[in-house]
Each structure stands twice: as C-alpha cells, then as structure tokens.
mmCIF file with all atom_site columns, C-alpha atoms in Angstrom:
data_model
loop_
_atom_site.group_PDB
_atom_site.id
_atom_site.type_symbol
_atom_site.label_atom_id
_atom_site.label_alt_id
_atom_site.label_comp_id
_atom_site.label_asym_id
_atom_site.label_entity_id
_atom_site.label_seq_id
_atom_site.pdbx_PDB_ins_code
_atom_site.Cartn_x
_atom_site.Cartn_y
_atom_site.Cartn_z
_atom_site.occupancy
_atom_site.B_iso_or_equiv
_atom_site.pdbx_formal_charge
_atom_site.auth_seq_id
_atom_site.auth_comp_id
_atom_site.auth_asym_id
_atom_site.auth_atom_id
_atom_site.pdbx_PDB_model_num
ATOM 1   C CA . PRO A 1 1   ? 0.021   -13.441 14.786  1.00 0.00 ? 1   PRO A CA 1
ATOM 2   C CA . SER A 1 2   ? -2.511  -16.175 14.077  1.00 0.00 ? 2   SER A CA 1
ATOM 3   C CA . ARG A 1 3   ? -3.350  -17.103 17.675  1.00 0.00 ? 3   ARG A CA 1
ATOM 4   C CA . SER A 1 4   ? -0.619  -16.073 20.125  1.00 0.00 ? 4   SER A CA 1
ATOM 5   C CA . SER A 1 5   ? 2.064   -13.442 20.459  1.00 0.00 ? 5   SER A CA 1
ATOM 6   C CA . GLU A 1 6   ? 4.428   -11.843 22.954  1.00 0.00 ? 6   GLU A CA 1
ATOM 7   C CA . LEU A 1 7   ? 2.981   -8.492  21.840  1.00 0.00 ? 7   LEU A CA 1
ATOM 8   C CA . PRO A 1 8   ? -0.036  -7.563  24.030  1.00 0.00 ? 8   PRO A CA 1
ATOM 9   C CA . PHE A 1 9   ? -3.106  -6.477  22.077  1.00 0.00 ? 9   PHE A CA 1
ATOM 10  C CA . SER A 1 10  ? -3.251  -3.174  23.963  1.00 0.00 ? 10  SER A CA 1
ATOM 11  C CA . THR A 1 11  ? 0.327   -2.331  22.928  1.00 0.00 ? 11  THR A CA 1
ATOM 12  C CA . PHE A 1 12  ? -0.387  -3.333  19.338  1.00 0.00 ? 12  PHE A CA 1
ATOM 13  C CA . LEU A 1 13  ? -3.469  -1.125  19.284  1.00 0.00 ? 13  LEU A CA 1
ATOM 14  C CA . LYS A 1 14  ? -1.720  1.928   20.739  1.00 0.00 ? 14  LYS A CA 1
ATOM 15  C CA . THR A 1 15  ? 1.175   1.552   18.293  1.00 0.00 ? 15  THR A CA 1
ATOM 16  C CA . CYS A 1 16  ? -1.116  1.312   15.279  1.00 0.00 ? 16  CYS A CA 1
ATOM 17  C CA . GLN A 1 17  ? -3.011  4.407   16.368  1.00 0.00 ? 17  GLN A CA 1
ATOM 18  C CA . SER A 1 18  ? 0.075   6.512   17.039  1.00 0.00 ? 18  SER A CA 1
ATOM 19  C CA . ASN A 1 19  ? 2.087   5.678   13.923  1.00 0.00 ? 19  ASN A CA 1
ATOM 20  C CA . VAL A 1 20  ? 1.841   7.933   10.876  1.00 0.00 ? 20  VAL A CA 1
ATOM 21  C CA . PRO A 1 21  ? 0.565   7.215   8.286   1.00 0.00 ? 21  PRO A CA 1
ATOM 22  C CA . ARG A 1 22  ? -2.103  5.357   10.194  1.00 0.00 ? 22  ARG A CA 1
ATOM 23  C CA . LYS A 1 23  ? -3.215  1.973   8.896   1.00 0.00 ? 23  LYS A CA 1
ATOM 24  C CA . HIS A 1 24  ? -6.672  0.474   8.860   1.00 0.00 ? 24  HIS A CA 1
ATOM 25  C CA . LEU A 1 25  ? -6.990  -2.466  11.256  1.00 0.00 ? 25  LEU A CA 1
ATOM 26  C CA . LYS A 1 26  ? -8.581  -5.826  10.510  1.00 0.00 ? 26  LYS A CA 1
ATOM 27  C CA . LEU A 1 27  ? -8.989  -7.944  13.620  1.00 0.00 ? 27  LEU A CA 1
ATOM 28  C CA . ASP A 1 28  ? -9.504  -11.586 12.661  1.00 0.00 ? 28  ASP A CA 1
ATOM 29  C CA . PHE A 1 29  ? -11.056 -13.495 15.562  1.00 0.00 ? 29  PHE A CA 1
ATOM 30  C CA . LYS A 1 30  ? -10.210 -17.202 15.710  1.00 0.00 ? 30  LYS A CA 1
ATOM 31  C CA . GLU A 1 31  ? -11.590 -17.817 19.208  1.00 0.00 ? 31  GLU A CA 1
ATOM 32  C CA . ILE A 1 32  ? -14.811 -16.395 20.594  1.00 0.00 ? 32  ILE A CA 1
ATOM 33  C CA . GLU A 1 33  ? -13.193 -15.915 24.017  1.00 0.00 ? 33  GLU A CA 1
ATOM 34  C CA . ALA A 1 34  ? -10.952 -13.192 22.555  1.00 0.00 ? 34  ALA A CA 1
ATOM 35  C CA . VAL A 1 35  ? -13.802 -11.013 21.333  1.00 0.00 ? 35  VAL A CA 1
ATOM 36  C CA . GLU A 1 36  ? -15.045 -9.355  24.522  1.00 0.00 ? 36  GLU A CA 1
ATOM 37  C CA . PRO A 1 37  ? -11.641 -8.378  26.013  1.00 0.00 ? 37  PRO A CA 1
ATOM 38  C CA . CYS A 1 38  ? -10.469 -6.991  22.666  1.00 0.00 ? 38  CYS A CA 1
ATOM 39  C CA . LEU A 1 39  ? -13.653 -4.942  22.290  1.00 0.00 ? 39  LEU A CA 1
ATOM 40  C CA . LYS A 1 40  ? -13.153 -3.499  25.773  1.00 0.00 ? 40  LYS A CA 1
ATOM 41  C CA . MET A 1 41  ? -9.676  -2.336  24.760  1.00 0.00 ? 41  MET A CA 1
ATOM 42  C CA . LEU A 1 42  ? -11.086 -0.854  21.559  1.00 0.00 ? 42  LEU A CA 1
ATOM 43  C CA . LYS A 1 43  ? -13.554 1.123   23.653  1.00 0.00 ? 43  LYS A CA 1
ATOM 44  C CA . ASP A 1 44  ? -10.644 2.560   25.654  1.00 0.00 ? 44  ASP A CA 1
ATOM 45  C CA . HIS A 1 45  ? -8.647  3.222   22.491  1.00 0.00 ? 45  HIS A CA 1
ATOM 46  C CA . PRO A 1 46  ? -11.165 4.036   19.712  1.00 0.00 ? 46  PRO A CA 1
ATOM 47  C CA . ALA A 1 47  ? -10.171 4.479   16.099  1.00 0.00 ? 47  ALA A CA 1
ATOM 48  C CA . VAL A 1 48  ? -8.525  7.784   15.319  1.00 0.00 ? 48  VAL A CA 1
ATOM 49  C CA . GLU A 1 49  ? -9.568  10.031  12.460  1.00 0.00 ? 49  GLU A CA 1
ATOM 50  C CA . GLY A 1 50  ? -9.007  8.417   9.079   1.00 0.00 ? 50  GLY A CA 1
ATOM 51  C CA . GLN A 1 51  ? -8.567  4.938   10.514  1.00 0.00 ? 51  GLN A CA 1
ATOM 52  C CA . GLY A 1 52  ? -11.032 2.133   9.878   1.00 0.00 ? 52  GLY A CA 1
ATOM 53  C CA . ILE A 1 53  ? -11.418 -0.925  12.085  1.00 0.00 ? 53  ILE A CA 1
ATOM 54  C CA . TYR A 1 54  ? -12.795 -4.178  10.689  1.00 0.00 ? 54  TYR A CA 1
ATOM 55  C CA . LEU A 1 55  ? -13.931 -7.019  12.949  1.00 0.00 ? 55  LEU A CA 1
ATOM 56  C CA . ASN A 1 56  ? -13.658 -10.316 11.098  1.00 0.00 ? 56  ASN A CA 1
ATOM 57  C CA . ALA A 1 57  ? -15.054 -13.709 12.075  1.00 0.00 ? 57  ALA A CA 1
ATOM 58  C CA . ASP A 1 58  ? -16.379 -16.838 10.387  1.00 0.00 ? 58  ASP A CA 1
ATOM 59  C CA . VAL A 1 59  ? -19.846 -17.037 11.899  1.00 0.00 ? 59  VAL A CA 1
ATOM 60  C CA . LEU A 1 60  ? -21.534 -19.726 9.801   1.00 0.00 ? 60  LEU A CA 1
ATOM 61  C CA . PRO A 1 61  ? -20.427 -23.199 8.652   1.00 0.00 ? 61  PRO A CA 1
ATOM 62  C CA . GLY A 1 62  ? -19.507 -23.343 4.975   1.00 0.00 ? 62  GLY A CA 1
ATOM 63  C CA . PRO A 1 63  ? -18.060 -25.448 2.154   1.00 0.00 ? 63  PRO A CA 1
ATOM 64  C CA . GLY A 1 64  ? -15.711 -28.192 3.287   1.00 0.00 ? 64  GLY A CA 1
ATOM 65  C CA . ASN A 1 65  ? -16.581 -27.594 6.923   1.00 0.00 ? 65  ASN A CA 1
ATOM 66  C CA . ARG A 1 66  ? -20.327 -28.100 7.171   1.00 0.00 ? 66  ARG A CA 1
ATOM 67  C CA . GLY A 1 67  ? -20.065 -30.838 9.769   1.00 0.00 ? 67  GLY A CA 1
ATOM 68  C CA . SER A 1 68  ? -18.337 -28.581 12.283  1.00 0.00 ? 68  SER A CA 1
ATOM 69  C CA . PRO A 1 69  ? -19.405 -25.412 14.109  1.00 0.00 ? 69  PRO A CA 1
ATOM 70  C CA . PRO A 1 70  ? -18.127 -22.092 12.765  1.00 0.00 ? 70  PRO A CA 1
ATOM 71  C CA . THR A 1 71  ? -15.010 -20.491 14.205  1.00 0.00 ? 71  THR A CA 1
ATOM 72  C CA . CYS A 1 72  ? -17.121 -18.016 16.185  1.00 0.00 ? 72  CYS A CA 1
ATOM 73  C CA . ASP A 1 73  ? -20.705 -18.523 17.277  1.00 0.00 ? 73  ASP A CA 1
ATOM 74  C CA . ALA A 1 74  ? -22.727 -15.911 15.379  1.00 0.00 ? 74  ALA A CA 1
ATOM 75  C CA . SER A 1 75  ? -25.023 -14.977 18.256  1.00 0.00 ? 75  SER A CA 1
ATOM 76  C CA . THR A 1 76  ? -22.214 -14.583 20.782  1.00 0.00 ? 76  THR A CA 1
ATOM 77  C CA . PHE A 1 77  ? -19.987 -12.660 18.379  1.00 0.00 ? 77  PHE A CA 1
ATOM 78  C CA . LEU A 1 78  ? -22.622 -10.215 17.171  1.00 0.00 ? 78  LEU A CA 1
ATOM 79  C CA . SER A 1 79  ? -24.141 -9.689  20.616  1.00 0.00 ? 79  SER A CA 1
ATOM 80  C CA . ASN A 1 80  ? -20.722 -8.666  21.921  1.00 0.00 ? 80  ASN A CA 1
ATOM 81  C CA . VAL A 1 81  ? -19.911 -6.505  18.918  1.00 0.00 ? 81  VAL A CA 1
ATOM 82  C CA . LEU A 1 82  ? -23.188 -4.592  19.061  1.00 0.00 ? 82  LEU A CA 1
ATOM 83  C CA . LYS A 1 83  ? -22.410 -3.478  22.610  1.00 0.00 ? 83  LYS A CA 1
ATOM 84  C CA . HIS A 1 84  ? -19.481 -1.525  21.146  1.00 0.00 ? 84  HIS A CA 1
ATOM 85  C CA . THR A 1 85  ? -20.328 2.085   20.218  1.00 0.00 ? 85  THR A CA 1
ATOM 86  C CA . PRO A 1 86  ? -19.882 3.021   17.499  1.00 0.00 ? 86  PRO A CA 1
ATOM 87  C CA . VAL A 1 87  ? -19.973 -0.427  15.890  1.00 0.00 ? 87  VAL A CA 1
ATOM 88  C CA . PRO A 1 88  ? -17.017 -0.827  13.499  1.00 0.00 ? 88  PRO A CA 1
ATOM 89  C CA . CYS A 1 89  ? -17.234 -2.369  10.048  1.00 0.00 ? 89  CYS A CA 1
ATOM 90  C CA . LEU A 1 90  ? -17.998 -6.090  10.231  1.00 0.00 ? 90  LEU A CA 1
ATOM 91  C CA . SER A 1 91  ? -16.295 -8.703  8.081   1.00 0.00 ? 91  SER A CA 1
ATOM 92  C CA . LEU A 1 92  ? -18.417 -11.866 8.181   1.00 0.00 ? 92  LEU A CA 1
ATOM 93  C CA . GLY A 1 93  ? -17.545 -15.174 6.598   1.00 0.00 ? 93  GLY A CA 1
ATOM 94  C CA . PHE A 1 94  ? -18.174 -18.898 6.490   1.00 0.00 ? 94  PHE A CA 1
ATOM 95  C CA . SER A 1 95  ? -15.871 -21.489 8.045   1.00 0.00 ? 95  SER A CA 1
ATOM 96  C CA . CYS A 1 96  ? -14.631 -23.399 5.014   1.00 0.00 ? 96  CYS A CA 1
ATOM 97  C CA . HIS A 1 97  ? -11.871 -25.704 3.784   1.00 0.00 ? 97  HIS A CA 1
ATOM 98  C CA . VAL A 1 98  ? -10.839 -25.173 0.168   1.00 0.00 ? 98  VAL A CA 1
ATOM 99  C CA . ALA A 1 99  ? -9.178  -28.608 -0.065  1.00 0.00 ? 99  ALA A CA 1
ATOM 100 C CA . ARG A 1 100 ? -12.355 -30.444 0.936   1.00 0.00 ? 100 ARG A CA 1
ATOM 101 C CA . THR A 1 101 ? -14.864 -29.100 -1.573  1.00 0.00 ? 101 THR A CA 1
ATOM 102 C CA . SER A 1 102 ? -14.986 -31.828 -4.232  1.00 0.00 ? 102 SER A CA 1
ATOM 103 C CA . ASN A 1 103 ? -18.606 -32.698 -3.459  1.00 0.00 ? 103 ASN A CA 1
ATOM 104 C CA . PRO A 1 104 ? -22.111 -31.325 -4.137  1.00 0.00 ? 104 PRO A CA 1
ATOM 105 C CA . LEU A 1 105 ? -21.952 -29.195 -0.990  1.00 0.00 ? 105 LEU A CA 1
ATOM 106 C CA . GLY A 1 106 ? -18.499 -27.817 -1.815  1.00 0.00 ? 106 GLY A CA 1
ATOM 107 C CA . THR A 1 107 ? -19.666 -24.396 -2.912  1.00 0.00 ? 107 THR A CA 1
ATOM 108 C CA . TYR A 1 108 ? -21.541 -21.477 -1.407  1.00 0.00 ? 108 TYR A CA 1
ATOM 109 C CA . LEU A 1 109 ? -25.148 -22.608 -1.528  1.00 0.00 ? 109 LEU A CA 1
ATOM 110 C CA . PRO A 1 110 ? -28.324 -20.506 -1.804  1.00 0.00 ? 110 PRO A CA 1
ATOM 111 C CA . SER A 1 111 ? -29.074 -21.635 1.763   1.00 0.00 ? 111 SER A CA 1
ATOM 112 C CA . ASP A 1 112 ? -25.730 -20.155 2.889   1.00 0.00 ? 112 ASP A CA 1
ATOM 113 C CA . VAL A 1 113 ? -26.641 -16.812 1.361   1.00 0.00 ? 113 VAL A CA 1
ATOM 114 C CA . THR A 1 114 ? -30.121 -16.925 2.902   1.00 0.00 ? 114 THR A CA 1
ATOM 115 C CA . SER A 1 115 ? -28.677 -17.722 6.349   1.00 0.00 ? 115 SER A CA 1
ATOM 116 C CA . MET A 1 116 ? -26.193 -14.855 6.158   1.00 0.00 ? 116 MET A CA 1
ATOM 117 C CA . ILE A 1 117 ? -28.804 -12.363 4.988   1.00 0.00 ? 117 ILE A CA 1
ATOM 118 C CA . SER A 1 118 ? -31.147 -13.494 7.777   1.00 0.00 ? 118 SER A CA 1
ATOM 119 C CA . LEU A 1 119 ? -28.361 -12.944 10.294  1.00 0.00 ? 119 LEU A CA 1
ATOM 120 C CA . CYS A 1 120 ? -27.804 -9.401  9.016   1.00 0.00 ? 120 CYS A CA 1
ATOM 121 C CA . GLU A 1 121 ? -31.514 -8.650  9.219   1.00 0.00 ? 121 GLU A CA 1
ATOM 122 C CA . GLN A 1 122 ? -31.941 -10.226 12.648  1.00 0.00 ? 122 GLN A CA 1
ATOM 123 C CA . TYR A 1 123 ? -29.275 -7.958  14.135  1.00 0.00 ? 123 TYR A CA 1
ATOM 124 C CA . ASP A 1 124 ? -30.034 -4.970  11.852  1.00 0.00 ? 124 ASP A CA 1
ATOM 125 C CA . LEU A 1 125 ? -26.358 -4.861  10.896  1.00 0.00 ? 125 LEU A CA 1
ATOM 126 C CA . SER A 1 126 ? -26.774 -2.557  7.902   1.00 0.00 ? 126 SER A CA 1
ATOM 127 C CA . GLU A 1 127 ? -28.051 0.178   10.203  1.00 0.00 ? 127 GLU A CA 1
ATOM 128 C CA . LYS A 1 128 ? -26.088 -0.524  13.368  1.00 0.00 ? 128 LYS A CA 1
ATOM 129 C CA . SER A 1 129 ? -22.602 -1.080  11.918  1.00 0.00 ? 129 SER A CA 1
ATOM 130 C CA . ALA A 1 130 ? -20.241 1.044   9.848   1.00 0.00 ? 130 ALA A CA 1
ATOM 131 C CA . GLY A 1 131 ? -20.657 -1.459  7.020   1.00 0.00 ? 131 GLY A CA 1
ATOM 132 C CA . ILE A 1 132 ? -20.632 -5.163  6.203   1.00 0.00 ? 132 ILE A CA 1
ATOM 133 C CA . VAL A 1 133 ? -17.991 -7.065  4.256   1.00 0.00 ? 133 VAL A CA 1
ATOM 134 C CA . PHE A 1 134 ? -18.805 -10.627 3.250   1.00 0.00 ? 134 PHE A CA 1
ATOM 135 C CA . ALA A 1 135 ? -15.530 -12.551 3.154   1.00 0.00 ? 135 ALA A CA 1
ATOM 136 C CA . LEU A 1 136 ? -15.590 -15.367 0.577   1.00 0.00 ? 136 LEU A CA 1
ATOM 137 C CA . ASN A 1 137 ? -12.909 -17.764 -0.611  1.00 0.00 ? 137 ASN A CA 1
ATOM 138 C CA . LEU A 1 138 ? -12.173 -16.927 -4.250  1.00 0.00 ? 138 LEU A CA 1
ATOM 139 C CA . ARG A 1 139 ? -11.787 -20.493 -5.523  1.00 0.00 ? 139 ARG A CA 1
ATOM 140 C CA . ILE A 1 140 ? -14.996 -21.658 -3.877  1.00 0.00 ? 140 ILE A CA 1
ATOM 141 C CA . ALA A 1 141 ? -17.007 -18.586 -4.879  1.00 0.00 ? 141 ALA A CA 1
ATOM 142 C CA . MET A 1 142 ? -15.995 -18.953 -8.538  1.00 0.00 ? 142 MET A CA 1
ATOM 143 C CA . LYS A 1 143 ? -17.975 -22.203 -8.704  1.00 0.00 ? 143 LYS A CA 1
ATOM 144 C CA . ASP A 1 144 ? -21.232 -20.237 -8.484  1.00 0.00 ? 144 ASP A CA 1
ATOM 145 C CA . LEU A 1 145 ? -20.841 -16.467 -8.607  1.00 0.00 ? 145 LEU A CA 1
ATOM 146 C CA . ASN A 1 146 ? -24.525 -15.920 -9.317  1.00 0.00 ? 146 ASN A CA 1
ATOM 147 C CA . THR A 1 147 ? -25.408 -17.333 -5.921  1.00 0.00 ? 147 THR A CA 1
ATOM 148 C CA . VAL A 1 148 ? -22.946 -15.219 -3.927  1.00 0.00 ? 148 VAL A CA 1
ATOM 149 C CA . LYS A 1 149 ? -24.092 -12.086 -5.744  1.00 0.00 ? 149 LYS A CA 1
ATOM 150 C CA . GLY A 1 150 ? -27.241 -12.431 -3.664  1.00 0.00 ? 150 GLY A CA 1
ATOM 151 C CA . LEU A 1 151 ? -25.325 -11.285 -0.597  1.00 0.00 ? 151 LEU A CA 1
ATOM 152 C CA . LEU A 1 152 ? -25.084 -7.805  -2.054  1.00 0.00 ? 152 LEU A CA 1
ATOM 153 C CA . ALA A 1 153 ? -28.833 -7.407  -1.639  1.00 0.00 ? 153 ALA A CA 1
ATOM 154 C CA . VAL A 1 154 ? -27.883 -6.463  1.923   1.00 0.00 ? 154 VAL A CA 1
ATOM 155 C CA . PRO A 1 155 ? -27.631 -2.650  2.152   1.00 0.00 ? 155 PRO A CA 1
ATOM 156 C CA . ASN A 1 156 ? -24.258 -1.120  3.001   1.00 0.00 ? 156 ASN A CA 1
ATOM 157 C CA . SER A 1 157 ? -22.406 -4.318  2.070   1.00 0.00 ? 157 SER A CA 1
ATOM 158 C CA . GLN A 1 158 ? -19.436 -5.440  -0.017  1.00 0.00 ? 158 GLN A CA 1
ATOM 159 C CA . ILE A 1 159 ? -17.754 -8.731  -0.919  1.00 0.00 ? 159 ILE A CA 1
ATOM 160 C CA . LEU A 1 160 ? -14.088 -9.453  -0.295  1.00 0.00 ? 160 LEU A CA 1
ATOM 161 C CA . PHE A 1 161 ? -12.694 -12.456 -2.158  1.00 0.00 ? 161 PHE A CA 1
ATOM 162 C CA . TRP A 1 162 ? -9.685  -14.014 -0.410  1.00 0.00 ? 162 TRP A CA 1
ATOM 163 C CA . THR A 1 163 ? -7.186  -16.836 -0.525  1.00 0.00 ? 163 THR A CA 1
ATOM 164 C CA . GLY A 1 164 ? -6.253  -18.319 2.823   1.00 0.00 ? 164 GLY A CA 1
ATOM 165 C CA . THR A 1 165 ? -3.010  -18.719 4.716   1.00 0.00 ? 165 THR A CA 1
ATOM 166 C CA . GLY A 1 166 ? -1.200  -21.688 3.195   1.00 0.00 ? 166 GLY A CA 1
ATOM 167 C CA . GLU A 1 167 ? -3.525  -21.782 0.197   1.00 0.00 ? 167 GLU A CA 1
ATOM 168 C CA . PRO A 1 168 ? -1.696  -21.884 -3.169  1.00 0.00 ? 168 PRO A CA 1
ATOM 169 C CA . SER A 1 169 ? -1.704  -18.706 -5.234  1.00 0.00 ? 169 SER A CA 1
ATOM 170 C CA . VAL A 1 170 ? -4.186  -18.125 -8.066  1.00 0.00 ? 170 VAL A CA 1
ATOM 171 C CA . ASN A 1 171 ? -3.816  -16.897 -11.616 1.00 0.00 ? 171 ASN A CA 1
ATOM 172 C CA . LYS A 1 172 ? -4.482  -13.176 -12.027 1.00 0.00 ? 172 LYS A CA 1
ATOM 173 C CA . SER A 1 173 ? -6.945  -14.105 -14.779 1.00 0.00 ? 173 SER A CA 1
ATOM 174 C CA . TYR A 1 174 ? -9.280  -15.405 -12.057 1.00 0.00 ? 174 TYR A CA 1
ATOM 175 C CA . LEU A 1 175 ? -9.563  -11.948 -10.551 1.00 0.00 ? 175 LEU A CA 1
ATOM 176 C CA . VAL A 1 176 ? -10.121 -10.384 -13.963 1.00 0.00 ? 176 VAL A CA 1
ATOM 177 C CA . TRP A 1 177 ? -12.897 -12.878 -14.697 1.00 0.00 ? 177 TRP A CA 1
ATOM 178 C CA . VAL A 1 178 ? -14.618 -12.248 -11.374 1.00 0.00 ? 178 VAL A CA 1
ATOM 179 C CA . GLU A 1 179 ? -14.393 -8.471  -11.853 1.00 0.00 ? 179 GLU A CA 1
ATOM 180 C CA . THR A 1 180 ? -16.012 -8.838  -15.269 1.00 0.00 ? 180 THR A CA 1
ATOM 181 C CA . GLU A 1 181 ? -18.774 -11.079 -13.953 1.00 0.00 ? 181 GLU A CA 1
ATOM 182 C CA . MET A 1 182 ? -19.395 -8.696  -11.044 1.00 0.00 ? 182 MET A CA 1
ATOM 183 C CA . GLU A 1 183 ? -19.314 -5.538  -13.160 1.00 0.00 ? 183 GLU A CA 1
ATOM 184 C CA . GLU A 1 184 ? -22.824 -4.557  -12.041 1.00 0.00 ? 184 GLU A CA 1
ATOM 185 C CA . PHE A 1 185 ? -21.483 -4.294  -8.481  1.00 0.00 ? 185 PHE A CA 1
ATOM 186 C CA . LYS A 1 186 ? -18.407 -2.234  -9.316  1.00 0.00 ? 186 LYS A CA 1
ATOM 187 C CA . GLY A 1 187 ? -17.077 -0.524  -6.212  1.00 0.00 ? 187 GLY A CA 1
ATOM 188 C CA . ARG A 1 188 ? -18.532 -3.192  -3.936  1.00 0.00 ? 188 ARG A CA 1
ATOM 189 C CA . VAL A 1 189 ? -16.067 -5.990  -4.765  1.00 0.00 ? 189 VAL A CA 1
ATOM 190 C CA . ALA A 1 190 ? -12.465 -6.298  -3.569  1.00 0.00 ? 190 ALA A CA 1
ATOM 191 C CA . PHE A 1 191 ? -9.713  -8.923  -3.401  1.00 0.00 ? 191 PHE A CA 1
ATOM 192 C CA . ASP A 1 192 ? -7.209  -10.123 -0.823  1.00 0.00 ? 192 ASP A CA 1
ATOM 193 C CA . CYS A 1 193 ? -5.585  -12.901 -2.828  1.00 0.00 ? 193 CYS A CA 1
ATOM 194 C CA . LYS A 1 194 ? -2.141  -14.346 -3.326  1.00 0.00 ? 194 LYS A CA 1
ATOM 195 C CA . ILE A 1 195 ? -1.354  -14.007 -7.053  1.00 0.00 ? 195 ILE A CA 1
ATOM 196 C CA . ALA A 1 196 ? 0.811   -16.519 -8.910  1.00 0.00 ? 196 ALA A CA 1
ATOM 197 C CA . GLU A 1 197 ? 3.955   -15.021 -10.402 1.00 0.00 ? 197 GLU A CA 1
ATOM 198 C CA . THR A 1 198 ? 3.418   -16.906 -13.667 1.00 0.00 ? 198 THR A CA 1
ATOM 199 C CA . SER A 1 199 ? 0.483   -18.587 -15.392 1.00 0.00 ? 199 SER A CA 1
ATOM 200 C CA . LEU A 1 200 ? 2.315   -21.895 -15.199 1.00 0.00 ? 200 LEU A CA 1
ATOM 201 C CA . GLU A 1 201 ? 2.583   -21.582 -11.428 1.00 0.00 ? 201 GLU A CA 1
ATOM 202 C CA . GLY A 1 202 ? -1.134  -20.873 -11.261 1.00 0.00 ? 202 GLY A CA 1
ATOM 203 C CA . TYR A 1 203 ? -2.023  -23.922 -13.359 1.00 0.00 ? 203 TYR A CA 1
ATOM 204 C CA . LYS A 1 204 ? 0.218   -26.138 -11.233 1.00 0.00 ? 204 LYS A CA 1
ATOM 205 C CA . ASN A 1 205 ? -1.512  -24.869 -8.119  1.00 0.00 ? 205 ASN A CA 1
ATOM 206 C CA . GLU A 1 206 ? -4.950  -25.653 -9.533  1.00 0.00 ? 206 GLU A CA 1
ATOM 207 C CA . PHE A 1 207 ? -3.805  -29.199 -10.306 1.00 0.00 ? 207 PHE A CA 1
ATOM 208 C CA . LEU A 1 208 ? -2.520  -29.491 -6.734  1.00 0.00 ? 208 LEU A CA 1
ATOM 209 C CA . ILE A 1 209 ? -5.797  -28.249 -5.240  1.00 0.00 ? 209 ILE A CA 1
ATOM 210 C CA . LYS A 1 210 ? -7.820  -30.684 -7.372  1.00 0.00 ? 210 LYS A CA 1
ATOM 211 C CA . LEU A 1 211 ? -5.516  -33.558 -6.459  1.00 0.00 ? 211 LEU A CA 1
ATOM 212 C CA . ILE A 1 212 ? -5.809  -32.867 -2.722  1.00 0.00 ? 212 ILE A CA 1
ATOM 213 C CA . ASN A 1 213 ? -9.570  -32.505 -3.055  1.00 0.00 ? 213 ASN A CA 1
ATOM 214 C CA . THR A 1 214 ? -9.772  -35.870 -4.826  1.00 0.00 ? 214 THR A CA 1
ATOM 215 C CA . ILE A 1 215 ? -7.723  -37.551 -2.098  1.00 0.00 ? 215 ILE A CA 1
ATOM 216 C CA . ASN A 1 216 ? -9.860  -35.981 0.625   1.00 0.00 ? 216 ASN A CA 1
ATOM 217 C CA . ARG A 1 217 ? -13.056 -37.055 -1.144  1.00 0.00 ? 217 ARG A CA 1
ATOM 218 C CA . PHE A 1 218 ? -11.936 -40.684 -1.140  1.00 0.00 ? 218 PHE A CA 1
ATOM 219 C CA . ARG A 1 219 ? -10.992 -40.306 2.512   1.00 0.00 ? 219 ARG A CA 1
ATOM 220 C CA . GLY A 1 220 ? -14.530 -39.183 3.222   1.00 0.00 ? 220 GLY A CA 1
ATOM 221 C CA . LEU A 1 221 ? -13.547 -35.647 4.158   1.00 0.00 ? 221 LEU A CA 1
ATOM 222 C CA . GLY A 1 222 ? -15.231 -32.462 3.121   1.00 0.00 ? 222 GLY A CA 1
ATOM 223 C CA . LEU A 1 223 ? -18.908 -32.369 4.063   1.00 0.00 ? 223 LEU A CA 1
#
C-alpha cells in the first residue's frame, strides 16, 4: 500500500520472511512518523539469510519540488536508521515532481549532488550501512547524466533510475541510452521503470509530459 492498509506491518514482515522463495524488501517511507515503529519491528524480526532489506526515503528537496520540504527529514530519518543494528541498505532520493520541471531548476543540479554526498559523509553511511542506493527519476536524470554520475563517488553506492506511480511509461531506448552513457559504472546502475509497449506509446507519453510541464510552467508551478 502507498500509505494505509488493513494488513499490519508486523504481519506483512513475518509473512515475507516465512515464504519461500524469500523476497528482498524495499520499505518506502512516506511519513517520518512511520520510521521508528517500523524499525523497532525490524529489530524484532531481522532479515533472514539471503534476504535484503532496503529503507527508502526522499530526504532532500529536488526538481519540481524545491519550494517544499522533502518527504522525510534527512536528520530524523538517518538518526533513527543508524540506531538499527545492523543498518540495512539505504535508498536515498530527492522529493521531485516530473511534471513540474520545465524550468532552469528542473534537473538534478551539482548542488543536489554535493548536498547528498555531504549527507553520506556526515553520517558515514558508506561504512555504517549495508550499502547506498541513490534513487533518481529517469526522465529528470537524463537531462544531465554527467552531474548525477558524481553521486557514484560515494563508496559502496549505486544508482537506481525509476519512474513513479502514475508517471507515463518510457521508451526502452531511454534505458539503453543511459546504460551506454553509464558504461564506466557497469554493475552500479539499475532500473525500476515502466516500459512502453510500443515506441509510439513512448513518444505519445513524452508529448504528454512536455504538455503538462508547459501548462504547469505557465501556472507558476515547479520551482
């Protein structure tokens, strides 16, 4: 579920750990208040052998959402997570809005990369966690791949390119292009993207995204 469910988290966790084959778990936190109680349950029910747990949160403001605070306050999120032993793999991202990026700040900026790297160094995440995944929106990242490559200067890190819930699918050629451009980081780049069934569908979706961005720009939305 996105935010609420009749299935208690403890029951969900026990089920995932007892089923065979066991699945890796990615816990996507949308509210900071959910972090501490979920981590307490994880402590009581740690990952079983062969199962990875990823804690995901948008901890910094990003493209299309720079005027608002991130989904989870970075200090509060990381302080809580680092109390958990051992610290699972962290999936850290920027709060962004792909339909509000038709402006000079509508891409991942060098300052975004610097802020994220500083955060990792401040909390010594490369050493204290099982690994770091930087979660980036594919469409936004493609505007300036050279900048986001800088994130991989962080030891024990990877980049996951994603498309969001409700976001139109992308052409498979986008993924191929990104893989080619990121060839030097092979093995440290992955995708979680909705792929268009046909090229025509992909082109239509790009037109739709650009149209919505144009409308939002004239409405003064997106910074």
